[in-house]
C-alpha cells in the first residue's frame, strides 16, 4: 500500500510537471526572467520593447492546443479578448499582431532565430536553443 501511494504521488508530480508551460525568449534577450504580469503586457501588446530598447517579436500558436490553452489560462486572459486587442492595435497602427506558428517545435525554431523574440511551449518541449524566462503551471 505504501509503495502504491509513493507511486501515485510520483506520477502526480510527473504529470503536473509535464503540464507546465515555458515562456521562452531568444538567447540574446537581456532579461533572464520575467513576471507573469510582464508576459501578459507583452502578449497584450502593451509592452513592445525590452528593457534595453530592442523590439519584441511575439509568437503565438495558430489554432488551439494544450500549450496555448494552458498559457492563456495561466495569464488569466481569453484568446478572443486578445484577438480583439490585437486587431485594434493593428487597425490603429500601434502594433502588429503576434506571428502565428503551428507547433512547439516551430516556436523554438522561430524564437531561436528571431532577435527579441518571445513565445511559449509546453515545458518539456523547451530546448537549449532558447532561454526559459518563466514557467507557468
mmCIF file of N, CA and C in Angstrom:
data_model
loop_
_atom_site.group_PDB
_atom_site.id
_atom_site.type_symbol
_atom_site.label_atom_id
_atom_site.label_comp_id
_atom_site.label_asym_id
_atom_site.label_seq_id
_atom_site.Cartn_x
_atom_site.Cartn_y
_atom_site.Cartn_z
ATOM 1 N N UNK A 1 0.818 -1.193 0.000
ATOM 2 C CA UNK A 1 0.000 0.000 0.000
ATOM 3 C C UNK A 1 0.867 1.266 0.000
ATOM 4 N N UNK A 2 1.906 1.229 0.837
ATOM 5 C CA UNK A 2 2.802 2.380 0.921
ATOM 6 C C UNK A 2 3.467 2.638 -0.433
ATOM 7 N N UNK A 3 3.907 1.559 -1.095
ATOM 8 C CA UNK A 3 4.541 1.696 -2.409
ATOM 9 C C UNK A 3 3.574 2.270 -3.431
ATOM 10 N N UNK A 4 2.319 1.873 -3.344
ATOM 11 C CA UNK A 4 1.302 2.387 -4.263
ATOM 12 C C UNK A 4 1.106 3.890 -4.066
ATOM 13 N N UNK A 5 1.074 4.336 -2.819
ATOM 14 C CA UNK A 5 0.930 5.768 -2.532
ATOM 15 C C UNK A 5 2.129 6.559 -3.053
ATOM 16 N N UNK A 6 3.311 6.012 -2.861
ATOM 17 C CA UNK A 6 4.517 6.679 -3.359
ATOM 18 C C UNK A 6 4.479 6.766 -4.880
ATOM 19 N N UNK A 7 4.091 5.678 -5.530
ATOM 20 C CA UNK A 7 3.989 5.673 -6.989
ATOM 21 C C UNK A 7 2.963 6.692 -7.469
ATOM 22 N N UNK A 8 1.814 6.753 -6.810
ATOM 23 C CA UNK A 8 0.773 7.711 -7.205
ATOM 24 C C UNK A 8 1.256 9.149 -7.024
ATOM 25 N N UNK A 9 1.961 9.421 -5.931
ATOM 26 C CA UNK A 9 2.493 10.763 -5.698
ATOM 27 C C UNK A 9 3.513 11.121 -6.775
ATOM 28 N N UNK A 10 4.389 10.173 -7.107
ATOM 29 C CA UNK A 10 5.385 10.414 -8.148
ATOM 30 C C UNK A 10 4.727 10.690 -9.491
ATOM 31 N N UNK A 11 3.736 9.887 -9.846
ATOM 32 C CA UNK A 11 3.033 10.087 -11.117
ATOM 33 C C UNK A 11 2.318 11.426 -11.141
ATOM 34 N N UNK A 12 1.741 11.823 -10.026
ATOM 35 C CA UNK A 12 1.075 13.120 -9.949
ATOM 36 C C UNK A 12 2.054 14.254 -10.160
ATOM 37 N N UNK A 13 3.228 14.176 -9.555
ATOM 38 C CA UNK A 13 4.248 15.208 -9.746
ATOM 39 C C UNK A 13 4.743 15.223 -11.180
ATOM 40 N N UNK A 14 4.937 14.053 -11.758
ATOM 41 C CA UNK A 14 5.404 13.963 -13.137
ATOM 42 C C UNK A 14 4.390 14.575 -14.087
ATOM 43 N N UNK A 15 3.120 14.240 -13.906
ATOM 44 C CA UNK A 15 2.082 14.781 -14.784
ATOM 45 C C UNK A 15 1.951 16.281 -14.632
ATOM 46 N N UNK A 16 2.070 16.801 -13.391
ATOM 47 C CA UNK A 16 1.942 18.247 -13.220
ATOM 48 C C UNK A 16 3.137 18.970 -13.829
ATOM 49 N N UNK A 17 4.320 18.371 -13.767
ATOM 50 C CA UNK A 17 5.489 18.997 -14.382
ATOM 51 C C UNK A 17 5.343 19.031 -15.896
ATOM 52 N N UNK A 18 4.781 17.964 -16.463
ATOM 53 C CA UNK A 18 4.605 17.923 -17.910
ATOM 54 C C UNK A 18 3.563 18.923 -18.369
ATOM 55 N N UNK A 19 2.654 19.294 -17.490
ATOM 56 C CA UNK A 19 1.563 20.179 -17.871
ATOM 57 C C UNK A 19 1.954 21.647 -17.779
ATOM 58 N N UNK A 20 3.176 21.946 -17.421
ATOM 59 C CA UNK A 20 3.606 23.333 -17.304
ATOM 60 C C UNK A 20 3.929 23.918 -18.673
ATOM 61 N N UNK A 21 3.796 25.231 -18.747
ATOM 62 C CA UNK A 21 4.117 25.956 -19.975
ATOM 63 C C UNK A 21 5.342 26.822 -19.707
ATOM 64 N N UNK A 22 6.299 26.781 -20.615
ATOM 65 C CA UNK A 22 7.503 27.598 -20.504
ATOM 66 C C UNK A 22 7.400 28.795 -21.437
ATOM 67 N N UNK A 23 7.655 29.976 -20.898
ATOM 68 C CA UNK A 23 7.760 31.178 -21.717
ATOM 69 C C UNK A 23 9.223 31.257 -22.128
ATOM 70 N N UNK A 24 9.459 31.309 -23.436
ATOM 71 C CA UNK A 24 10.822 31.265 -23.958
ATOM 72 C C UNK A 24 11.131 32.521 -24.762
ATOM 73 N N UNK A 25 12.391 32.918 -24.715
ATOM 74 C CA UNK A 25 12.850 34.081 -25.473
ATOM 75 C C UNK A 25 14.126 33.721 -26.227
ATOM 76 N N UNK A 26 14.451 34.549 -27.192
ATOM 77 C CA UNK A 26 15.710 34.421 -27.916
ATOM 78 C C UNK A 26 16.852 34.551 -26.909
ATOM 79 N N UNK A 27 17.894 33.781 -27.083
ATOM 80 C CA UNK A 27 19.009 33.788 -26.131
ATOM 81 C C UNK A 27 19.680 35.148 -25.990
ATOM 82 N N UNK A 28 19.546 36.017 -26.983
ATOM 83 C CA UNK A 28 20.178 37.331 -26.912
ATOM 84 C C UNK A 28 19.348 38.370 -26.167
ATOM 85 N N UNK A 29 18.139 38.016 -25.746
ATOM 86 C CA UNK A 29 17.334 38.930 -24.929
ATOM 87 C C UNK A 29 18.034 39.073 -23.580
ATOM 88 N N UNK A 30 18.209 40.311 -23.125
ATOM 89 C CA UNK A 30 18.963 40.569 -21.897
ATOM 90 C C UNK A 30 18.264 40.043 -20.642
ATOM 91 N N UNK A 31 16.945 40.075 -20.625
ATOM 92 C CA UNK A 31 16.206 39.644 -19.450
ATOM 93 C C UNK A 31 16.418 38.154 -19.194
ATOM 94 N N UNK A 32 16.697 37.810 -17.926
ATOM 95 C CA UNK A 32 16.898 36.402 -17.584
ATOM 96 C C UNK A 32 15.642 35.784 -16.985
ATOM 97 N N UNK A 33 14.716 36.624 -16.544
ATOM 98 C CA UNK A 33 13.431 36.138 -16.041
ATOM 99 C C UNK A 33 12.386 37.229 -16.251
ATOM 100 N N UNK A 34 11.129 36.805 -16.313
ATOM 101 C CA UNK A 34 10.009 37.733 -16.469
ATOM 102 C C UNK A 34 8.924 37.350 -15.478
ATOM 103 N N UNK A 35 8.131 38.330 -15.073
ATOM 104 C CA UNK A 35 6.976 38.041 -14.234
ATOM 105 C C UNK A 35 5.790 37.702 -15.127
ATOM 106 N N UNK A 36 4.798 37.083 -14.538
ATOM 107 C CA UNK A 36 3.573 36.775 -15.275
ATOM 108 C C UNK A 36 2.931 38.068 -15.778
ATOM 109 N N UNK A 37 2.986 39.118 -14.976
ATOM 110 C CA UNK A 37 2.395 40.399 -15.357
ATOM 111 C C UNK A 37 3.098 40.995 -16.580
ATOM 112 N N UNK A 38 4.414 40.896 -16.621
ATOM 113 C CA UNK A 38 5.166 41.410 -17.769
ATOM 114 C C UNK A 38 4.835 40.616 -19.027
ATOM 115 N N UNK A 39 4.755 39.301 -18.903
ATOM 116 C CA UNK A 39 4.408 38.460 -20.057
ATOM 117 C C UNK A 39 3.017 38.825 -20.563
ATOM 118 N N UNK A 40 2.095 39.054 -19.655
ATOM 119 C CA UNK A 40 0.736 39.448 -20.047
ATOM 120 C C UNK A 40 0.766 40.773 -20.810
ATOM 121 N N UNK A 41 1.538 41.743 -20.310
ATOM 122 C CA UNK A 41 1.665 43.036 -21.006
ATOM 123 C C UNK A 41 2.232 42.851 -22.409
ATOM 124 N N UNK A 42 3.211 41.981 -22.536
ATOM 125 C CA UNK A 42 3.828 41.738 -23.841
ATOM 126 C C UNK A 42 2.814 41.128 -24.802
ATOM 127 N N UNK A 43 2.080 40.122 -24.357
ATOM 128 C CA UNK A 43 1.120 39.462 -25.246
ATOM 129 C C UNK A 43 -0.129 40.307 -25.492
ATOM 130 N N UNK A 44 -0.403 41.277 -24.624
ATOM 131 C CA UNK A 44 -1.484 42.237 -24.874
ATOM 132 C C UNK A 44 -0.986 43.407 -25.725
ATOM 133 N N UNK A 45 0.290 43.363 -26.095
ATOM 134 C CA UNK A 45 0.952 44.398 -26.902
ATOM 135 C C UNK A 45 1.004 45.743 -26.187
ATOM 136 N N UNK A 46 1.024 45.704 -24.856
ATOM 137 C CA UNK A 46 1.194 46.922 -24.067
ATOM 138 C C UNK A 46 2.661 47.199 -23.775
ATOM 139 N N UNK A 47 3.505 46.212 -23.970
ATOM 140 C CA UNK A 47 4.952 46.391 -23.873
ATOM 141 C C UNK A 47 5.543 45.885 -25.176
ATOM 142 N N UNK A 48 6.110 46.800 -25.958
ATOM 143 C CA UNK A 48 6.595 46.465 -27.295
ATOM 144 C C UNK A 48 8.113 46.378 -27.385
ATOM 145 N N UNK A 49 8.801 46.763 -26.307
ATOM 146 C CA UNK A 49 10.270 46.762 -26.307
ATOM 147 C C UNK A 49 10.799 46.143 -25.023
ATOM 148 N N UNK A 50 11.968 45.529 -25.154
ATOM 149 C CA UNK A 50 12.666 45.002 -23.995
ATOM 150 C C UNK A 50 13.275 46.155 -23.214
ATOM 151 N N UNK A 51 13.796 45.881 -22.041
ATOM 152 C CA UNK A 51 14.389 46.905 -21.186
ATOM 153 C C UNK A 51 15.504 47.694 -21.849
ATOM 154 N N UNK A 52 16.227 47.079 -22.785
ATOM 155 C CA UNK A 52 17.329 47.767 -23.469
ATOM 156 C C UNK A 52 16.870 48.528 -24.714
ATOM 157 N N UNK A 53 15.559 48.528 -24.986
ATOM 158 C CA UNK A 53 15.026 49.258 -26.134
ATOM 159 C C UNK A 53 14.812 48.429 -27.388
ATOM 160 N N UNK A 54 15.290 47.188 -27.403
ATOM 161 C CA UNK A 54 15.087 46.324 -28.574
ATOM 162 C C UNK A 54 13.606 45.977 -28.733
ATOM 163 N N UNK A 55 13.167 45.857 -29.995
ATOM 164 C CA UNK A 55 11.779 45.479 -30.270
ATOM 165 C C UNK A 55 11.520 44.037 -29.851
ATOM 166 N N UNK A 56 10.298 43.805 -29.379
ATOM 167 C CA UNK A 56 9.868 42.456 -29.022
ATOM 168 C C UNK A 56 9.110 41.866 -30.203
ATOM 169 N N UNK A 57 9.472 40.657 -30.597
ATOM 170 C CA UNK A 57 8.754 39.915 -31.639
ATOM 171 C C UNK A 57 7.980 38.796 -30.945
ATOM 172 N N UNK A 58 6.650 38.891 -30.979
ATOM 173 C CA UNK A 58 5.798 37.936 -30.267
ATOM 174 C C UNK A 58 5.343 36.822 -31.208
ATOM 175 N N UNK A 59 5.468 35.577 -30.740
ATOM 176 C CA UNK A 59 4.985 34.417 -31.483
ATOM 177 C C UNK A 59 3.876 33.742 -30.685
ATOM 178 N N UNK A 60 2.774 33.447 -31.368
ATOM 179 C CA UNK A 60 1.608 32.821 -30.753
ATOM 180 C C UNK A 60 1.248 31.571 -31.549
ATOM 181 N N UNK A 61 0.606 30.620 -30.901
ATOM 182 C CA UNK A 61 0.162 29.402 -31.578
ATOM 183 C C UNK A 61 -1.069 29.677 -32.434
ATOM 184 N N UNK A 62 -1.053 29.161 -33.665
ATOM 185 C CA UNK A 62 -2.258 29.181 -34.502
ATOM 186 C C UNK A 62 -3.189 28.098 -33.975
ATOM 187 N N UNK A 63 -4.489 28.324 -34.053
ATOM 188 C CA UNK A 63 -5.438 27.301 -33.618
ATOM 189 C C UNK A 63 -5.364 27.061 -32.126
ATOM 190 N N UNK A 64 -5.897 25.926 -31.723
ATOM 191 C CA UNK A 64 -5.913 25.564 -30.310
ATOM 192 C C UNK A 64 -4.928 24.438 -30.053
ATOM 193 N N UNK A 65 -4.518 24.330 -28.822
ATOM 194 C CA UNK A 65 -3.610 23.264 -28.431
ATOM 195 C C UNK A 65 -3.348 23.347 -26.947
ATOM 196 N N UNK A 66 -2.727 22.320 -26.385
ATOM 197 C CA UNK A 66 -2.520 22.296 -24.936
ATOM 198 C C UNK A 66 -1.667 23.448 -24.421
ATOM 199 N N UNK A 67 -0.600 23.801 -25.122
ATOM 200 C CA UNK A 67 0.246 24.888 -24.624
ATOM 201 C C UNK A 67 -0.492 26.219 -24.682
ATOM 202 N N UNK A 68 -1.242 26.454 -25.749
ATOM 203 C CA UNK A 68 -1.985 27.712 -25.881
ATOM 204 C C UNK A 68 -3.059 27.817 -24.797
ATOM 205 N N UNK A 69 -3.823 26.752 -24.612
ATOM 206 C CA UNK A 69 -4.879 26.760 -23.596
ATOM 207 C C UNK A 69 -4.305 27.028 -22.211
ATOM 208 N N UNK A 70 -3.254 26.307 -21.849
ATOM 209 C CA UNK A 70 -2.648 26.464 -20.523
ATOM 210 C C UNK A 70 -2.017 27.840 -20.360
ATOM 211 N N UNK A 71 -1.362 28.336 -21.403
ATOM 212 C CA UNK A 71 -0.697 29.633 -21.342
ATOM 213 C C UNK A 71 -1.696 30.745 -21.044
ATOM 214 N N UNK A 72 -2.746 30.837 -21.840
ATOM 215 C CA UNK A 72 -3.701 31.926 -21.650
ATOM 216 C C UNK A 72 -4.522 31.758 -20.380
ATOM 217 N N UNK A 73 -4.777 30.525 -19.983
ATOM 218 C CA UNK A 73 -5.462 30.287 -18.709
ATOM 219 C C UNK A 73 -4.596 30.788 -17.554
ATOM 220 N N UNK A 74 -3.301 30.483 -17.592
ATOM 221 C CA UNK A 74 -2.382 30.921 -16.537
ATOM 222 C C UNK A 74 -2.263 32.439 -16.489
ATOM 223 N N UNK A 75 -2.337 33.095 -17.656
ATOM 224 C CA UNK A 75 -2.266 34.559 -17.691
ATOM 225 C C UNK A 75 -3.581 35.207 -17.276
ATOM 226 N N UNK A 76 -4.659 34.439 -17.318
ATOM 227 C CA UNK A 76 -5.960 34.983 -16.944
ATOM 228 C C UNK A 76 -6.599 35.826 -18.029
ATOM 229 N N UNK A 77 -6.304 35.509 -19.286
ATOM 230 C CA UNK A 77 -6.913 36.225 -20.414
ATOM 231 C C UNK A 77 -7.490 35.214 -21.400
ATOM 232 N N UNK A 78 -8.496 35.653 -22.133
ATOM 233 C CA UNK A 78 -9.076 34.765 -23.140
ATOM 234 C C UNK A 78 -8.471 35.071 -24.506
ATOM 235 N N UNK A 79 -8.415 34.064 -25.330
ATOM 236 C CA UNK A 79 -7.885 34.225 -26.683
ATOM 237 C C UNK A 79 -8.738 35.224 -27.459
ATOM 238 N N UNK A 80 -10.050 35.163 -27.280
ATOM 239 C CA UNK A 80 -10.926 36.083 -28.024
ATOM 240 C C UNK A 80 -10.694 37.531 -27.607
ATOM 241 N N UNK A 81 -10.480 37.782 -26.319
ATOM 242 C CA UNK A 81 -10.186 39.149 -25.875
ATOM 243 C C UNK A 81 -8.857 39.631 -26.455
ATOM 244 N N UNK A 82 -7.863 38.752 -26.467
ATOM 245 C CA UNK A 82 -6.566 39.140 -27.031
ATOM 246 C C UNK A 82 -6.672 39.426 -28.520
ATOM 247 N N UNK A 83 -7.429 38.626 -29.230
ATOM 248 C CA UNK A 83 -7.589 38.871 -30.673
ATOM 249 C C UNK A 83 -8.209 40.239 -30.925
ATOM 250 N N UNK A 84 -9.160 40.628 -30.086
ATOM 251 C CA UNK A 84 -9.768 41.962 -30.210
ATOM 252 C C UNK A 84 -8.719 43.050 -29.978
ATOM 253 N N UNK A 85 -7.904 42.860 -28.950
ATOM 254 C CA UNK A 85 -6.835 43.822 -28.659
ATOM 255 C C UNK A 85 -5.879 43.901 -29.840
ATOM 256 N N UNK A 86 -5.457 42.740 -30.359
ATOM 257 C CA UNK A 86 -4.508 42.708 -31.470
ATOM 258 C C UNK A 86 -5.082 43.391 -32.703
ATOM 259 N N UNK A 87 -6.366 43.144 -32.980
ATOM 260 C CA UNK A 87 -6.994 43.750 -34.150
ATOM 261 C C UNK A 87 -7.049 45.276 -34.000
ATOM 262 N N UNK A 88 -7.422 45.738 -32.803
ATOM 263 C CA UNK A 88 -7.487 47.182 -32.557
ATOM 264 C C UNK A 88 -6.103 47.816 -32.714
ATOM 265 N N UNK A 89 -5.094 47.167 -32.159
ATOM 266 C CA UNK A 89 -3.729 47.701 -32.239
ATOM 267 C C UNK A 89 -3.257 47.761 -33.693
ATOM 268 N N UNK A 90 -3.612 46.751 -34.480
ATOM 269 C CA UNK A 90 -3.228 46.755 -35.892
ATOM 270 C C UNK A 90 -3.962 47.847 -36.656
ATOM 271 N N UNK A 91 -5.258 47.981 -36.417
ATOM 272 C CA UNK A 91 -6.056 48.974 -37.141
ATOM 273 C C UNK A 91 -5.622 50.396 -36.828
ATOM 274 N N UNK A 92 -5.178 50.631 -35.600
ATOM 275 C CA UNK A 92 -4.727 51.974 -35.225
ATOM 276 C C UNK A 92 -3.248 52.190 -35.549
ATOM 277 N N UNK A 93 -2.572 51.141 -35.997
ATOM 278 C CA UNK A 93 -1.160 51.260 -36.350
ATOM 279 C C UNK A 93 -0.228 51.261 -35.152
ATOM 280 N N UNK A 94 -0.743 50.926 -33.968
ATOM 281 C CA UNK A 94 0.081 50.941 -32.762
ATOM 282 C C UNK A 94 1.036 49.752 -32.685
ATOM 283 N N UNK A 95 0.604 48.619 -33.209
ATOM 284 C CA UNK A 95 1.425 47.406 -33.139
ATOM 285 C C UNK A 95 0.900 46.379 -34.129
ATOM 286 N N UNK A 96 1.735 45.384 -34.393
ATOM 287 C CA UNK A 96 1.334 44.265 -35.248
ATOM 288 C C UNK A 96 0.963 43.082 -34.370
ATOM 289 N N UNK A 97 -0.022 42.319 -34.822
ATOM 290 C CA UNK A 97 -0.422 41.114 -34.091
ATOM 291 C C UNK A 97 0.743 40.130 -34.054
ATOM 292 N N UNK A 98 0.774 39.279 -33.032
ATOM 293 C CA UNK A 98 1.823 38.256 -32.979
ATOM 294 C C UNK A 98 1.817 37.378 -34.227
ATOM 295 N N UNK A 99 2.988 36.873 -34.551
ATOM 296 C CA UNK A 99 3.105 35.955 -35.684
ATOM 297 C C UNK A 99 2.630 34.576 -35.236
ATOM 298 N N UNK A 100 1.825 33.927 -36.061
ATOM 299 C CA UNK A 100 1.297 32.612 -35.726
ATOM 300 C C UNK A 100 2.218 31.492 -36.155
ATOM 301 N N UNK A 101 2.365 30.507 -35.283
ATOM 302 C CA UNK A 101 3.148 29.309 -35.580
ATOM 303 C C UNK A 101 2.292 28.083 -35.278
ATOM 304 N N UNK A 102 2.673 26.936 -35.829
ATOM 305 C CA UNK A 102 1.817 25.751 -35.769
ATOM 306 C C UNK A 102 2.141 24.763 -34.654
ATOM 307 N N UNK A 103 3.339 24.831 -34.094
ATOM 308 C CA UNK A 103 3.727 23.803 -33.126
ATOM 309 C C UNK A 103 4.775 24.338 -32.161
ATOM 310 N N UNK A 104 4.976 23.587 -31.076
ATOM 311 C CA UNK A 104 6.032 23.944 -30.134
ATOM 312 C C UNK A 104 7.390 23.967 -30.824
ATOM 313 N N UNK A 105 7.632 23.001 -31.703
ATOM 314 C CA UNK A 105 8.910 22.943 -32.422
ATOM 315 C C UNK A 105 9.113 24.194 -33.270
ATOM 316 N N UNK A 106 8.040 24.682 -33.896
ATOM 317 C CA UNK A 106 8.160 25.891 -34.705
ATOM 318 C C UNK A 106 8.383 27.119 -33.829
ATOM 319 N N UNK A 107 7.771 27.140 -32.639
ATOM 320 C CA UNK A 107 8.032 28.241 -31.699
ATOM 321 C C UNK A 107 9.519 28.269 -31.376
ATOM 322 N N UNK A 108 10.077 27.126 -31.018
ATOM 323 C CA UNK A 108 11.504 27.052 -30.682
ATOM 324 C C UNK A 108 12.345 27.538 -31.855
ATOM 325 N N UNK A 109 12.019 27.079 -33.054
ATOM 326 C CA UNK A 109 12.791 27.460 -34.243
ATOM 327 C C UNK A 109 12.701 28.967 -34.488
ATOM 328 N N UNK A 110 11.508 29.523 -34.445
ATOM 329 C CA UNK A 110 11.322 30.951 -34.723
ATOM 330 C C UNK A 110 11.929 31.829 -33.628
ATOM 331 N N UNK A 111 11.683 31.477 -32.373
ATOM 332 C CA UNK A 111 12.212 32.280 -31.265
ATOM 333 C C UNK A 111 13.740 32.228 -31.254
ATOM 334 N N UNK A 112 14.307 31.073 -31.540
ATOM 335 C CA UNK A 112 15.772 30.945 -31.501
ATOM 336 C C UNK A 112 16.461 31.718 -32.620
ATOM 337 N N UNK A 113 15.748 32.001 -33.703
ATOM 338 C CA UNK A 113 16.378 32.679 -34.846
ATOM 339 C C UNK A 113 15.893 34.110 -35.063
ATOM 340 N N UNK A 114 14.977 34.589 -34.227
ATOM 341 C CA UNK A 114 14.439 35.941 -34.383
ATOM 342 C C UNK A 114 14.903 36.807 -33.218
ATOM 343 N N UNK A 115 15.683 37.855 -33.484
ATOM 344 C CA UNK A 115 16.126 38.737 -32.402
ATOM 345 C C UNK A 115 14.936 39.332 -31.644
ATOM 346 N N UNK A 116 15.028 39.329 -30.313
ATOM 347 C CA UNK A 116 13.988 39.923 -29.484
ATOM 348 C C UNK A 116 12.723 39.104 -29.362
ATOM 349 N N UNK A 117 12.745 37.851 -29.803
ATOM 350 C CA UNK A 117 11.528 37.037 -29.862
ATOM 351 C C UNK A 117 11.128 36.456 -28.513
ATOM 352 N N UNK A 118 9.797 36.256 -28.379
ATOM 353 C CA UNK A 118 9.217 35.599 -27.213
ATOM 354 C C UNK A 118 8.089 34.695 -27.698
ATOM 355 N N UNK A 119 7.912 33.575 -27.006
ATOM 356 C CA UNK A 119 6.831 32.649 -27.314
ATOM 357 C C UNK A 119 6.612 31.734 -26.129
ATOM 358 N N UNK A 120 5.822 30.698 -26.322
ATOM 359 C CA UNK A 120 5.560 29.747 -25.244
ATOM 360 C C UNK A 120 5.434 28.342 -25.819
ATOM 361 N N UNK A 121 5.857 27.372 -25.014
ATOM 362 C CA UNK A 121 5.793 25.959 -25.386
ATOM 363 C C UNK A 121 5.483 25.149 -24.134
ATOM 364 N N UNK A 122 5.082 23.907 -24.320
ATOM 365 C CA UNK A 122 4.985 23.020 -23.169
ATOM 366 C C UNK A 122 6.397 22.905 -22.591
ATOM 367 N N UNK A 123 6.501 22.936 -21.275
ATOM 368 C CA UNK A 123 7.810 22.991 -20.622
ATOM 369 C C UNK A 123 8.726 21.841 -21.037
ATOM 370 N N UNK A 124 8.166 20.678 -21.274
ATOM 371 C CA UNK A 124 9.007 19.542 -21.649
ATOM 372 C C UNK A 124 9.500 19.625 -23.094
ATOM 373 N N UNK A 125 9.047 20.628 -23.839
ATOM 374 C CA UNK A 125 9.484 20.821 -25.225
ATOM 375 C C UNK A 125 10.567 21.898 -25.359
ATOM 376 N N UNK A 126 10.826 22.648 -24.282
ATOM 377 C CA UNK A 126 11.849 23.697 -24.326
ATOM 378 C C UNK A 126 13.222 23.061 -24.517
ATOM 379 N N UNK A 127 14.038 23.707 -25.348
ATOM 380 C CA UNK A 127 15.391 23.206 -25.604
ATOM 381 C C UNK A 127 16.400 24.282 -25.238
ATOM 382 N N UNK A 128 17.676 23.932 -25.337
ATOM 383 C CA UNK A 128 18.707 24.916 -25.028
ATOM 384 C C UNK A 128 18.930 25.911 -26.164
ATOM 385 N N UNK A 129 18.126 25.839 -27.215
ATOM 386 C CA UNK A 129 18.208 26.820 -28.305
ATOM 387 C C UNK A 129 17.564 28.144 -27.907
ATOM 388 N N UNK A 130 16.766 28.112 -26.828
ATOM 389 C CA UNK A 130 16.077 29.308 -26.342
ATOM 390 C C UNK A 130 16.319 29.438 -24.841
ATOM 391 N N UNK A 131 15.921 30.586 -24.294
ATOM 392 C CA UNK A 131 16.060 30.829 -22.862
ATOM 393 C C UNK A 131 14.673 30.804 -22.220
ATOM 394 N N UNK A 132 14.487 29.972 -21.206
ATOM 395 C CA UNK A 132 13.225 29.934 -20.462
ATOM 396 C C UNK A 132 13.267 31.049 -19.419
ATOM 397 N N UNK A 133 12.286 31.965 -19.481
ATOM 398 C CA UNK A 133 12.267 33.103 -18.560
ATOM 399 C C UNK A 133 11.132 33.025 -17.543
ATOM 400 N N UNK A 134 10.204 32.093 -17.760
ATOM 401 C CA UNK A 134 9.093 31.913 -16.820
ATOM 402 C C UNK A 134 8.458 30.558 -17.088
ATOM 403 N N UNK A 135 8.098 29.862 -16.026
ATOM 404 C CA UNK A 135 7.358 28.611 -16.152
ATOM 405 C C UNK A 135 6.020 28.800 -15.457
ATOM 406 N N UNK A 136 4.948 28.505 -16.193
ATOM 407 C CA UNK A 136 3.588 28.680 -15.682
ATOM 408 C C UNK A 136 2.962 27.321 -15.411
ATOM 409 N N UNK A 137 2.179 27.223 -14.329
ATOM 410 C CA UNK A 137 1.532 25.937 -14.010
ATOM 411 C C UNK A 137 0.475 25.558 -15.026
#
